[in-house]
Coordinates of C-alpha atoms (C1' of nucleotides) in Angstrom, one line a residue:
Chain A
M1 CA 22.1 -4.9 -3.0
S2 CA 20.7 -1.7 -3.9
D3 CA 19.7 -2.0 -7.4
E4 CA 16.5 -3.7 -6.7
H5 CA 14.5 -0.7 -7.2
R6 CA 16.3 0.0 -10.3
N7 CA 14.0 -2.1 -12.2
P8 CA 11.6 0.1 -13.9
S9 CA 9.2 -2.7 -14.2
Y10 CA 5.7 -2.0 -13.2
Y11 CA 4.8 -2.8 -9.8
Y12 CA 1.4 -2.8 -8.4
D13 CA 0.3 0.2 -6.6
P14 CA -1.3 -0.8 -3.3
F15 CA -3.5 2.2 -3.4
Q16 CA -5.1 1.7 -6.7
S17 CA -5.0 -0.4 -9.7
S18 CA -2.3 1.6 -10.9
H19 CA 1.0 0.0 -11.3
F20 CA 3.9 2.0 -12.4
S21 CA 7.2 2.9 -11.2
S22 CA 7.7 6.5 -10.6
A23 CA 11.0 8.0 -10.6
Y24 CA 12.0 11.4 -9.5
N25 CA 15.6 11.9 -10.3
D26 CA 17.1 14.3 -8.0
H27 CA 17.2 17.4 -10.0
P28 CA 19.6 20.0 -8.8
F29 CA 16.8 22.5 -8.6
M30 CA 14.0 21.1 -6.7
S31 CA 13.3 18.6 -4.0
F32 CA 10.0 17.5 -3.1
T33 CA 10.1 19.4 0.0
D34 CA 11.1 22.5 -1.8
C35 CA 8.4 22.0 -4.1
L36 CA 5.9 21.7 -1.4
Q37 CA 7.0 24.4 0.7
G38 CA 8.0 26.7 -2.0
S39 CA 4.6 26.3 -3.5
G40 CA 3.2 27.9 -0.4
D41 CA 1.1 25.5 1.3
Y42 CA 0.7 21.9 1.9
N43 CA 3.6 22.3 4.1
S44 CA 1.9 19.5 5.9
L45 CA 3.2 17.3 3.3
A46 CA 6.6 18.7 3.4
T47 CA 6.8 18.4 7.1
T48 CA 5.0 15.2 7.0
F49 CA 8.0 13.8 5.4
G50 CA 10.1 14.9 8.3
L51 CA 9.1 11.9 10.1
S52 CA 10.7 11.7 13.4
P53 CA 11.2 8.0 13.8
S54 CA 14.6 7.2 12.5
T55 CA 13.4 4.0 11.2
S56 CA 10.9 5.6 8.9
E57 CA 11.4 5.9 5.2
V58 CA 9.1 7.0 2.7
L59 CA 8.4 4.3 0.2
S60 CA 5.8 5.8 -1.9
S61 CA 3.2 8.4 -2.0
V62 CA -0.2 8.7 -3.5
E63 CA -2.6 11.4 -3.7
Y64 CA -6.1 10.9 -4.4
G65 CA -9.6 11.9 -3.6
H66 CA -11.3 11.0 -6.7
Q67 CA -12.6 7.6 -6.1
K68 CA -12.7 5.3 -3.2
Q69 CA -9.3 4.2 -2.3
E70 CA -8.5 0.9 -1.0
L71 CA -5.4 1.3 1.0
G72 CA -4.4 -2.0 2.3
G73 CA -7.3 -3.4 0.5
G74 CA -7.4 -6.3 -1.8
S75 CA -5.4 -4.6 -4.4
E76 CA -2.5 -4.8 -2.1
S77 CA -2.4 -8.5 -2.4
T78 CA -0.1 -8.1 -5.2
N79 CA 1.9 -5.5 -3.8
H80 CA 5.4 -6.4 -4.4
N81 CA 7.0 -3.3 -3.4
P82 CA 10.6 -3.4 -3.8
A83 CA 10.9 -1.7 -0.6
T84 CA 14.4 -0.5 -0.7
P85 CA 16.1 0.1 2.5
N86 CA 17.4 3.3 0.9
S87 CA 14.3 5.1 1.5
S88 CA 13.0 5.7 -1.9
I89 CA 9.7 6.4 -3.4
S90 CA 8.4 3.4 -5.1
S91 CA 5.3 4.9 -6.5
S92 CA 3.2 7.9 -6.2
S93 CA 0.1 9.1 -7.7
T94 CA -2.4 11.7 -7.1
E95 CA -6.0 12.3 -7.5
A96 CA -7.9 15.5 -7.3
G97 CA -10.5 15.9 -4.8
G98 CA -13.9 16.5 -6.1
E99 CA -16.1 13.7 -5.1
E100 CA -17.1 12.3 -1.9
D101 CA -15.3 9.1 -1.3
S102 CA -17.7 7.2 0.9
S103 CA -19.1 8.9 3.9
K104 CA -18.9 12.5 4.6
G105 CA -19.8 12.9 8.1
R106 CA -21.0 16.4 7.4
R107 CA -24.4 15.7 8.6
L108 CA -24.3 16.3 12.3
E109 CA -23.2 19.5 13.9
T110 CA -26.8 20.6 13.9
Q111 CA -28.6 17.5 14.7
L112 CA -32.0 19.0 14.4
K113 CA -35.1 17.1 15.3
E114 CA -33.8 14.7 17.8
S115 CA -36.4 15.1 20.4
E116 CA -39.7 13.7 19.7
D117 CA -40.9 12.2 16.5
G118 CA -37.6 10.4 16.0
G119 CA -38.4 7.7 18.4
E120 CA -36.0 8.9 21.0
S121 CA -34.0 5.8 20.8
S122 CA -31.7 7.4 18.3
K123 CA -29.0 8.9 20.3
K124 CA -27.2 11.1 17.9
Q125 CA -26.2 11.6 14.4
S126 CA -29.6 11.9 12.9
K127 CA -28.9 14.5 10.4
S128 CA -30.6 15.6 7.4
K129 CA -28.2 17.4 5.3
K130 CA -29.3 19.9 2.7
K131 CA -30.1 18.4 -0.5
G132 CA -28.3 20.5 -3.0
E133 CA -25.3 20.6 -0.8
K134 CA -22.3 19.1 -2.5
R135 CA -19.4 18.5 -0.1
E136 CA -16.2 19.1 -1.8
R137 CA -13.6 16.6 -0.9
E138 CA -10.2 17.9 -0.1
P139 CA -7.3 16.5 -1.9
R140 CA -5.4 13.8 -0.2
F141 CA -2.0 12.7 -0.3
A142 CA -0.8 9.3 0.9
F143 CA 2.5 7.8 1.1
M144 CA 4.0 4.7 2.5
T145 CA 6.6 4.9 5.1
K146 CA 8.7 2.2 6.7
S147 CA 8.3 2.7 10.3
E148 CA 7.8 0.9 13.5
V149 CA 5.4 3.4 14.9
D150 CA 2.1 4.0 13.4
H151 CA 1.7 7.6 14.1
L152 CA 4.6 9.4 12.6
E153 CA 5.4 12.8 14.0
D154 CA 5.3 15.6 11.6
G155 CA 5.4 18.6 13.8
Y156 CA 1.7 19.0 14.0
R157 CA -0.5 18.0 16.8
W158 CA -3.2 15.4 16.1
R159 CA -6.0 14.0 17.9
K160 CA -7.2 10.6 17.2
Y161 CA -10.9 10.5 16.5
G162 CA -11.5 7.1 15.3
Q163 CA -10.2 3.7 14.4
K164 CA -11.6 1.1 12.1
A165 CA -10.7 -2.2 11.0
V166 CA -9.6 -2.5 7.4
K167 CA -11.2 -5.0 5.2
N168 CA -8.4 -7.1 4.1
S169 CA -6.0 -6.2 6.7
P170 CA -5.5 -7.3 10.2
Y171 CA -4.3 -3.9 11.0
P172 CA -6.7 -1.2 11.9
R173 CA -6.8 2.3 10.4
S174 CA -6.6 5.2 12.7
Y175 CA -8.1 8.6 12.0
Y176 CA -6.5 11.7 13.2
R177 CA -7.5 15.3 13.0
C178 CA -5.3 18.3 13.4
T179 CA -6.0 19.8 16.8
T180 CA -5.2 23.3 15.8
Q181 CA -8.3 25.3 15.8
K182 CA -9.7 26.1 12.5
C183 CA -7.6 23.5 10.9
T184 CA -9.5 20.8 9.2
V185 CA -6.7 18.7 8.1
K186 CA -7.2 15.0 8.7
K187 CA -5.0 12.1 8.4
R188 CA -5.4 8.5 8.6
V189 CA -2.8 5.9 9.3
E190 CA -2.8 2.3 8.6
R191 CA -0.3 -0.4 8.3
S192 CA 0.3 -2.5 5.3
F193 CA -0.9 -5.9 5.9
Q194 CA 1.7 -7.2 3.5
D195 CA 4.5 -5.4 5.1
P196 CA 3.7 -4.7 8.7
S197 CA 6.8 -2.5 8.7
I198 CA 5.2 -0.2 6.3
V199 CA 2.9 2.5 7.4
I200 CA 0.5 4.2 5.0
T201 CA -0.3 7.7 6.0
T202 CA -2.9 9.7 4.2
Y203 CA -3.3 13.4 4.6
E204 CA -6.4 15.2 3.7
G205 CA -6.7 18.9 3.5
Q206 CA -4.1 21.5 4.2
H207 CA -2.9 23.2 7.3
N208 CA -3.6 26.8 7.4
H209 CA -1.3 27.5 10.2
P210 CA 2.3 27.1 11.0
I211 CA 3.7 24.2 12.6
P212 CA 3.0 24.4 16.3
A213 CA 6.5 23.8 17.4
T214 CA 8.8 21.2 18.6
L215 CA 9.9 20.3 15.3
R216 CA 12.9 18.3 15.9
G217 CA 15.9 18.6 13.8
S218 CA 14.6 15.6 11.9
G219 CA 12.0 17.8 10.6
A220 CA 11.5 19.4 7.2
G221 CA 14.9 19.0 6.0
M222 CA 15.3 15.4 5.4
F223 CA 13.2 15.3 2.5
T224 CA 15.7 16.3 0.0
T225 CA 16.7 15.2 -3.4
S226 CA 18.2 12.1 -2.1
M227 CA 14.8 10.9 -1.3
F228 CA 13.9 11.1 -4.8
A229 CA 16.8 9.3 -6.2
A230 CA 14.6 7.1 -8.1
P231 CA 15.3 5.0 -11.1
T232 CA 13.4 5.6 -14.2
T233 CA 10.1 6.7 -15.4
A234 CA 7.7 4.2 -16.5
I235 CA 5.0 6.5 -17.5
P236 CA 4.6 6.6 -21.2
G237 CA 4.5 10.2 -22.4
Y238 CA 6.4 11.5 -19.6
S239 CA 10.1 11.1 -20.0
N240 CA 10.7 13.6 -17.2
P241 CA 9.7 12.5 -13.8
Q242 CA 9.5 16.1 -13.1
E243 CA 6.6 16.6 -15.4
M244 CA 4.4 14.2 -13.7
M245 CA 5.6 15.1 -10.4
F246 CA 4.6 18.6 -11.0
Q247 CA 1.2 17.7 -12.1
V248 CA 0.4 16.8 -8.7
P249 CA 0.2 20.3 -7.3
H250 CA -2.2 21.2 -10.0
M251 CA -4.6 18.6 -9.0
M252 CA -4.3 19.5 -5.5
N253 CA -5.3 22.9 -6.2
Q254 CA -8.4 21.5 -7.5
G255 CA -9.3 20.5 -4.1
G256 CA -9.5 24.0 -2.9
G257 CA -6.6 26.1 -3.4
N258 CA -3.9 24.2 -1.8
F259 CA -0.5 23.5 -3.1
A260 CA -0.1 26.7 -5.0
Y261 CA 2.2 25.4 -7.5
N262 CA 4.8 27.8 -8.9
P263 CA 6.1 26.7 -12.2
Q264 CA 8.7 29.2 -11.9
A265 CA 10.0 28.0 -8.7
L266 CA 10.1 24.6 -10.0
T267 CA 12.0 25.4 -13.1
S268 CA 14.2 28.0 -11.5
T269 CA 17.5 27.2 -10.3
H270 CA 17.2 29.4 -7.4
H271 CA 14.1 29.2 -5.6
H272 CA 14.5 31.7 -2.9
H273 CA 13.2 31.2 0.4
H274 CA 9.6 31.4 0.6
Q275 CA 7.8 31.8 3.7
Q276 CA 5.0 29.6 4.4
Q277 CA 1.9 31.0 3.1
Y278 CA -0.8 28.7 4.1
N279 CA -3.8 28.2 2.1
Q280 CA -3.9 31.4 0.4
G281 CA -3.2 30.1 -2.9
P282 CA -5.7 30.9 -5.5
P283 CA -7.8 28.0 -6.5
D284 CA -6.1 27.1 -9.6
Y285 CA -8.7 24.6 -10.5
G286 CA -6.7 23.2 -13.2
L287 CA -8.2 20.5 -15.2
L288 CA -5.2 18.4 -14.6
Q289 CA -7.5 16.1 -12.9
D290 CA -8.4 14.8 -16.2
I291 CA -4.9 14.4 -17.3
V292 CA -3.0 13.3 -14.3
P293 CA -5.1 10.6 -13.1
S294 CA -4.8 8.9 -16.4
M295 CA -1.1 8.7 -16.0
F296 CA -0.8 8.4 -12.4
F297 CA -3.4 5.7 -12.3
K298 CA -2.5 3.1 -14.7
Q299 CA -5.9 2.3 -15.6
E300 CA -7.2 -1.1 -16.3
P301 CA -5.6 -4.0 -14.5
Chain B
dC1 C1' -7.8 19.3 35.4
dG2 C1' -7.3 19.4 30.6
dC3 C1' -6.5 17.0 26.7
dT4 C1' -6.0 12.6 24.1
dT5 C1' -7.3 7.9 23.3
dT6 C1' -10.7 4.4 23.2
dT7 C1' -14.6 2.4 21.5
dG8 C1' -19.4 1.4 20.1
dA9 C1' -23.0 3.6 17.6
dC10 C1' -24.3 5.8 13.7
dC11 C1' -24.1 7.6 8.9
dT12 C1' -23.4 7.2 4.0
dG13 C1' -22.1 5.5 -0.6
dC14 C1' -21.8 1.4 -3.3
dG15 C1' -22.4 -3.2 -4.8
dC16 C1' -25.3 -7.1 -5.1
Chain C
dG1 C1' -33.7 -2.8 -0.6
dC2 C1' -30.2 -4.8 2.1
dG3 C1' -25.6 -5.5 3.6
dC4 C1' -20.9 -4.2 3.6
dA5 C1' -17.1 -1.2 4.2
dG6 C1' -15.4 3.1 5.3
dG7 C1' -15.7 7.3 7.9
dT8 C1' -17.2 10.2 11.9
dC9 C1' -19.1 11.3 16.5
dA10 C1' -19.2 11.5 21.2
dA11 C1' -19.2 9.6 25.8
dA12 C1' -16.2 7.5 28.8
dA13 C1' -11.7 6.2 30.1
dG14 C1' -6.7 7.3 30.5
dC15 C1' -2.8 9.9 31.1
dG16 C1' 0.3 13.9 31.9

DNA sequence: CGCTTTTGACCTGCGC
DNA sequence: GCGCAGGTCAAAAGCG
C-alpha cells in the first residue's frame, strides 16, 4: 500500500491533455522549496506549499499560461490520479506566460466615456483598451493539493474578488488577489470534481514583497525532498527528473523575470542561504517555452 | 469602522 | 455573428 504511484504509467493530467508521470527523486542537493526560494523569487510557490491544513498534500503541480487551461474541465474526466496518501507529486507541467488566456480584465481602470453617448444604461466596465497593447500574461503555477479547505494558507494575505462556476464541475472556482499593495499576484482555487478532496490552486504572478507574517511553523519548510520522492520519469529524453524540473524556472522567467533560476544553486551541493530577493531577477526570457511545453505537455491525446 | 466576502453584471477570447 | 466559458469589477453585505 504505497507503491501505487510507483507505476510510471502515464496518467492523464487534469490540467491539460498531457499525461505523464513526473518524478522528482529527492536529490540530496535541492528540494523544490530550495529551488524556488534559492532562485530568488516566486517564494510564493515555496511558501505556497507550506500549506497550513494538516490534511493538505500536494499531489501535482502544473504551470502554464500559454493556452487556456481547463482545470477541472472535461479533460479531468479521465483523471485517474493515483493520489497517494503519501503526499507526492503526481504530475507537473509548466507553461510560459505570453499569451492571454481568455479575458484580461485590463480594460477598466479608466473607464472613459461612460457618461452620455453610451446610453447610460451601461453601469461600468465599458472600456476601450488601446489597440496595440499586448497584455503579457504572467506565468502561472498550479498544483493539486489534498485538502479539506479550499483556501490554503500560504502566509500571504488574499482577498477574494470573484467566484465562478466551472464548466464540468459542480465546484466553483474562487479568485483571490494578494492584498499587499503593489502586489499583483493572483490565485485561483477550485476543487476537483473527481476528487472533492483535492484542491487545485493556481498562482499567477509573483510576490514582490516578503511574507506578511504569521507563517506558522508549518510554513516553508515542509516542502522538502520527501515531497518529491517520486517514482520514475516518463518523459522521453529526460532521464533526470531534475532536468525537466529545472526547466520550469526558465519558462517562468519568460513571464516577466520571476523565478530567477540559478543553475549553480541547483547543481551545487551547498546552496547557501539566500535571502528572498523578490522579483528582481533579470528577465531571462529563455526560449525554453518552446522546449518545455513539448515535454511537459504530452501533446496529442 | 475597516476589511473581506458575496454576487450579479460585464468583458473578452474562442468555437460554432 | 452569436453564444459559451472564463475572468474581473464593484456595490452591498458580513464579520472581526
